Coordinates of C-alpha atoms and ligand atoms in Angstrom, one line a residue:
M1 CA 195.8 47.1 89.5
I2 CA 192.9 46.6 91.8
D3 CA 193.6 43.7 94.3
A4 CA 190.9 41.2 95.4
Q5 CA 189.8 42.9 99.0
T6 CA 189.5 46.3 96.8
K7 CA 187.3 44.8 94.5
E8 CA 185.1 43.2 97.2
R9 CA 184.6 46.7 98.7
L10 CA 183.5 48.0 95.1
E11 CA 181.2 45.2 94.9
T12 CA 179.7 45.7 98.2
F13 CA 179.4 49.4 97.4
T14 CA 177.7 48.9 94.3
K15 CA 175.2 46.4 96.2
L16 CA 174.3 49.0 98.8
F17 CA 174.1 51.9 96.1
L18 CA 171.3 50.2 94.3
E19 CA 169.5 49.6 97.5
E20 CA 169.4 52.9 98.3
N21 CA 168.8 53.8 94.4
A22 CA 165.4 51.8 94.5
N23 CA 164.3 54.2 97.2
I24 CA 165.8 57.6 96.0
N25 CA 166.5 58.5 92.2
L26 CA 170.2 58.7 92.3
S27 CA 171.2 57.1 88.9
A28 CA 169.3 55.7 86.0
L29 CA 171.4 52.8 85.7
R30 CA 169.5 50.6 88.1
T31 CA 170.8 46.9 87.1
Y32 CA 173.8 45.6 88.6
D33 CA 175.8 45.2 85.5
Q34 CA 174.8 48.6 84.1
C35 CA 175.9 50.4 87.4
W36 CA 179.0 48.4 87.6
V37 CA 180.2 49.7 83.9
G38 CA 178.3 52.9 83.8
N39 CA 179.1 54.2 87.2
V40 CA 181.9 52.2 89.1
L41 CA 184.2 51.4 86.1
D42 CA 183.4 55.0 84.7
S43 CA 184.6 56.5 88.0
L44 CA 187.8 54.9 88.2
A45 CA 188.9 55.8 84.6
L46 CA 191.0 58.2 86.7
V47 CA 193.0 55.6 88.8
D48 CA 195.8 55.3 86.6
I49 CA 196.6 58.9 86.2
L50 CA 195.6 60.2 89.6
D51 CA 199.0 60.2 91.1
S52 CA 200.5 62.3 88.2
L53 CA 198.0 65.0 88.9
F54 CA 199.1 65.6 92.4
V55 CA 201.5 68.7 93.0
M56 CA 201.5 69.4 96.9
K57 CA 203.7 68.1 99.2
R58 CA 201.3 68.4 102.0
E59 CA 198.5 66.0 102.4
R60 CA 196.6 64.9 99.5
A61 CA 193.0 66.0 99.1
V62 CA 190.2 65.6 96.0
L63 CA 186.8 67.3 96.1
D64 CA 183.9 66.1 94.1
I65 CA 181.2 68.7 93.3
G66 CA 177.8 67.1 92.5
T67 CA 178.6 63.8 93.7
G68 CA 175.0 62.9 93.5
G69 CA 174.9 59.1 94.0
G70 CA 178.6 59.4 95.0
F71 CA 180.4 59.1 91.4
P72 CA 183.2 59.7 90.6
L73 CA 183.7 60.1 94.8
F74 CA 183.1 56.4 96.4
P75 CA 184.7 54.1 93.9
L76 CA 188.0 56.6 93.9
A77 CA 187.8 56.5 97.8
I78 CA 187.6 52.9 97.9
V79 CA 190.3 52.3 95.7
R80 CA 192.7 54.8 97.3
P81 CA 192.2 55.0 100.9
D82 CA 195.3 56.7 101.4
I83 CA 193.6 60.2 100.1
Q84 CA 191.1 62.5 101.6
F85 CA 187.9 62.8 99.5
V86 CA 185.4 65.3 100.1
G87 CA 181.9 65.1 98.5
I88 CA 179.6 68.1 98.2
D89 CA 175.9 68.3 96.7
A90 CA 172.9 70.6 96.9
V91 CA 170.5 67.9 97.8
R92 CA 170.3 66.8 101.3
K93 CA 168.3 63.6 100.9
K94 CA 171.2 62.3 98.5
I95 CA 173.9 63.4 101.1
D96 CA 172.0 61.4 103.9
A97 CA 171.8 58.1 101.2
L98 CA 175.7 58.5 100.8
E99 CA 176.1 58.8 104.7
R100 CA 174.4 55.7 105.0
I101 CA 176.6 53.8 102.2
K102 CA 179.8 55.6 103.8
S103 CA 178.9 54.0 107.7
K104 CA 178.3 50.7 106.1
L105 CA 181.6 50.6 104.4
N106 CA 183.3 52.4 107.4
L107 CA 184.9 54.6 104.6
T108 CA 187.2 56.8 106.9
N109 CA 188.7 58.8 104.0
V110 CA 185.3 60.6 102.7
K111 CA 183.8 63.7 104.3
L112 CA 180.0 64.7 102.7
I113 CA 178.9 68.4 102.8
V114 CA 175.4 69.5 101.7
G115 CA 175.4 72.9 99.6
R116 CA 175.8 74.6 96.7
S117 CA 179.2 75.0 94.9
E118 CA 179.0 78.8 94.3
E119 CA 178.3 79.3 98.3
L120 CA 180.8 76.6 99.5
A121 CA 183.7 78.0 97.4
H122 CA 183.8 80.9 99.4
H123 CA 184.4 79.1 102.7
P124 CA 188.1 79.8 103.5
E125 CA 188.5 76.0 104.5
L126 CA 187.3 75.0 101.2
R127 CA 188.4 77.7 98.8
E128 CA 192.0 76.7 96.9
R129 CA 192.0 73.7 99.1
F130 CA 192.2 70.8 96.7
D131 CA 194.9 69.2 94.5
I132 CA 192.0 67.9 92.5
V133 CA 188.4 68.6 92.1
T134 CA 186.3 66.5 90.1
A135 CA 182.9 66.5 88.6
R136 CA 180.8 64.1 86.3
A137 CA 177.3 64.7 85.0
V138 CA 177.1 68.1 86.7
A139 CA 177.1 70.9 84.2
P140 CA 178.3 72.4 80.9
L141 CA 182.0 73.1 80.7
S142 CA 181.7 76.9 81.2
T143 CA 179.5 76.6 84.3
L144 CA 181.6 73.6 85.6
L145 CA 184.7 75.7 85.6
E146 CA 183.4 78.7 87.6
Y147 CA 182.0 75.8 89.9
S148 CA 185.1 74.2 90.5
V149 CA 188.2 76.4 89.7
P150 CA 187.7 78.3 93.1
F151 CA 188.1 75.3 95.1
A152 CA 191.5 74.3 93.3
A153 CA 194.9 75.1 94.9
I154 CA 197.1 77.1 92.2
D155 CA 198.7 74.6 89.9
G156 CA 195.8 72.2 91.2
K157 CA 193.5 70.3 88.6
C158 CA 190.0 69.9 87.4
V159 CA 189.0 66.9 85.9
F160 CA 185.6 66.7 84.2
W161 CA 184.1 63.4 82.8
K162 CA 182.7 64.0 79.5
S163 CA 181.7 62.2 76.2
M164 CA 183.3 62.7 73.0
H165 CA 181.0 65.3 71.9
V166 CA 182.2 68.5 73.6
A167 CA 183.4 70.6 70.9
D168 CA 180.7 73.2 71.2
E169 CA 181.1 73.5 75.2
Q170 CA 184.8 73.8 74.7
R171 CA 184.1 76.8 71.8
E172 CA 181.8 78.2 74.5
S173 CA 184.2 77.9 77.5
V174 CA 186.9 80.2 76.2
T175 CA 185.8 83.0 78.3
A176 CA 185.5 81.2 81.5
L177 CA 189.0 79.8 81.1
K178 CA 190.5 83.4 80.9
A179 CA 188.5 84.7 83.7
L180 CA 189.3 82.1 86.1
H181 CA 193.3 81.7 84.9
A182 CA 192.6 78.1 83.7
K183 CA 194.0 75.9 80.8
L184 CA 193.2 72.4 79.1
R185 CA 196.1 70.2 80.2
T186 CA 195.1 67.1 78.6
A187 CA 192.2 65.1 77.4
H188 CA 192.6 61.5 78.9
E189 CA 190.4 59.0 76.7
Y190 CA 189.1 55.5 77.7
E191 CA 186.9 52.9 76.4
L192 CA 184.6 51.2 78.9
P193 CA 183.1 47.4 78.1
A194 CA 179.7 46.3 76.7
D195 CA 177.9 49.5 75.1
F196 CA 179.4 52.2 77.0
G197 CA 181.9 53.2 74.5
K198 CA 184.6 55.7 74.4
R199 CA 184.9 58.6 76.8
Q200 CA 187.1 61.0 78.3
L201 CA 188.4 63.1 81.4
L202 CA 189.1 66.6 80.4
I203 CA 192.0 67.9 82.9
Y204 CA 192.5 71.6 83.5
E205 CA 195.1 73.4 85.3
K206 CA 194.8 76.4 87.6
N207 CA 197.4 79.0 86.9
A208 CA 196.7 82.0 89.4
Q209 CA 194.8 82.8 92.2
T210 CA 190.9 83.0 91.4
E211 CA 189.2 86.6 91.7
E212 CA 186.9 86.7 95.0
R213 CA 184.0 87.7 92.9
Y214 CA 184.2 83.9 91.3
P215 CA 182.2 81.7 91.7
R216 CA 179.1 84.3 91.2
E217 CA 176.0 84.1 93.4
V218 CA 174.0 80.8 93.0
G219 CA 172.4 80.5 89.9
L220 CA 174.2 82.6 87.7
P221 CA 177.1 80.2 86.5
K222 CA 174.6 78.3 85.1
K223 CA 172.1 80.9 84.2
K224 CA 174.4 83.4 82.5
P225 CA 177.9 81.2 81.9
L226 CA 180.9 83.5 81.6
Ligands
SAM1 N1 178.3 63.2 89.9 C1 177.1 62.4 90.3 C2 177.1 61.2 88.8 O1 178.1 61.4 88.0 O2 176.4 60.0 88.9 C3 175.4 62.9 90.1 C4 175.5 63.6 89.0 S1 173.8 64.3 88.8 C5 173.4 64.3 87.6 C6 174.2 66.0 89.0 C7 174.5 66.5 90.5 O3 175.0 67.6 90.8 C8 173.0 66.7 91.4 O4 173.1 65.7 92.6 C9 173.0 67.9 91.8 O5 172.3 67.8 92.8 C10 174.3 68.4 91.8 N2 174.6 69.6 91.5 C11 174.5 70.6 90.6 N3 174.6 71.9 90.8 C12 175.2 71.7 92.0 C13 175.9 73.1 92.6 N4 176.0 74.2 92.0 N5 176.5 72.8 94.1 C14 176.4 71.3 94.4 N6 175.5 70.4 93.8 C15 175.4 70.7 92.6

């Protein structure tokens, strides 16, 4: 349940996002209503089940890979100020735009990093450090698993925003799941208002330490998926 003050912060974020989106191409959803449903409410699909995914007793931390215009990162961070969020993206001008929005919102539980996941996942302060790793509209599943699983702690979860039509991607991700010691835990289906329809969160669990060779060098997870 979102209280009135949090809803107001989400609305302010949406306005600030649309101002930035008018100058930099962050999202194709350009009207307030489209952005509210298709980006903000879509990002919040995780909120109801978020607590059930944490396993750690220590400080809770969520990483969003390829955060782009800040989805699902910002809506989740606004709704859950008690959790630390990190967002990464390869494109500096997108992260700069997010830094401007962050400072206008005074959002103290968000850290933003410019970089490729294939490189950042080998940094000791980021590797296997996160309870939950999220990604929306970043890559097909096998590529996405190689980007994400190395950041997750053992027993941590990777949550991917997907359409209902992922049977092929799922079939093609079997080798990646084996190599990365991960398995599908559940598919959380939800429905958005207006014409946005039915979607799902695919939730994977990491069962063992990731071998040092993953993720492979920049570009390979996309060019030659596992
Ligand atoms: N997650 C946002 C959303 O749902 O609106 C942005 C999606 S956008 C289509 C994909 C973003 O992922 C881009 O901003 C791109 O720069 C970023 N990206 C793709 N591959 C990446 C990688 N390996 N490491 C870091 N960022 C990556």
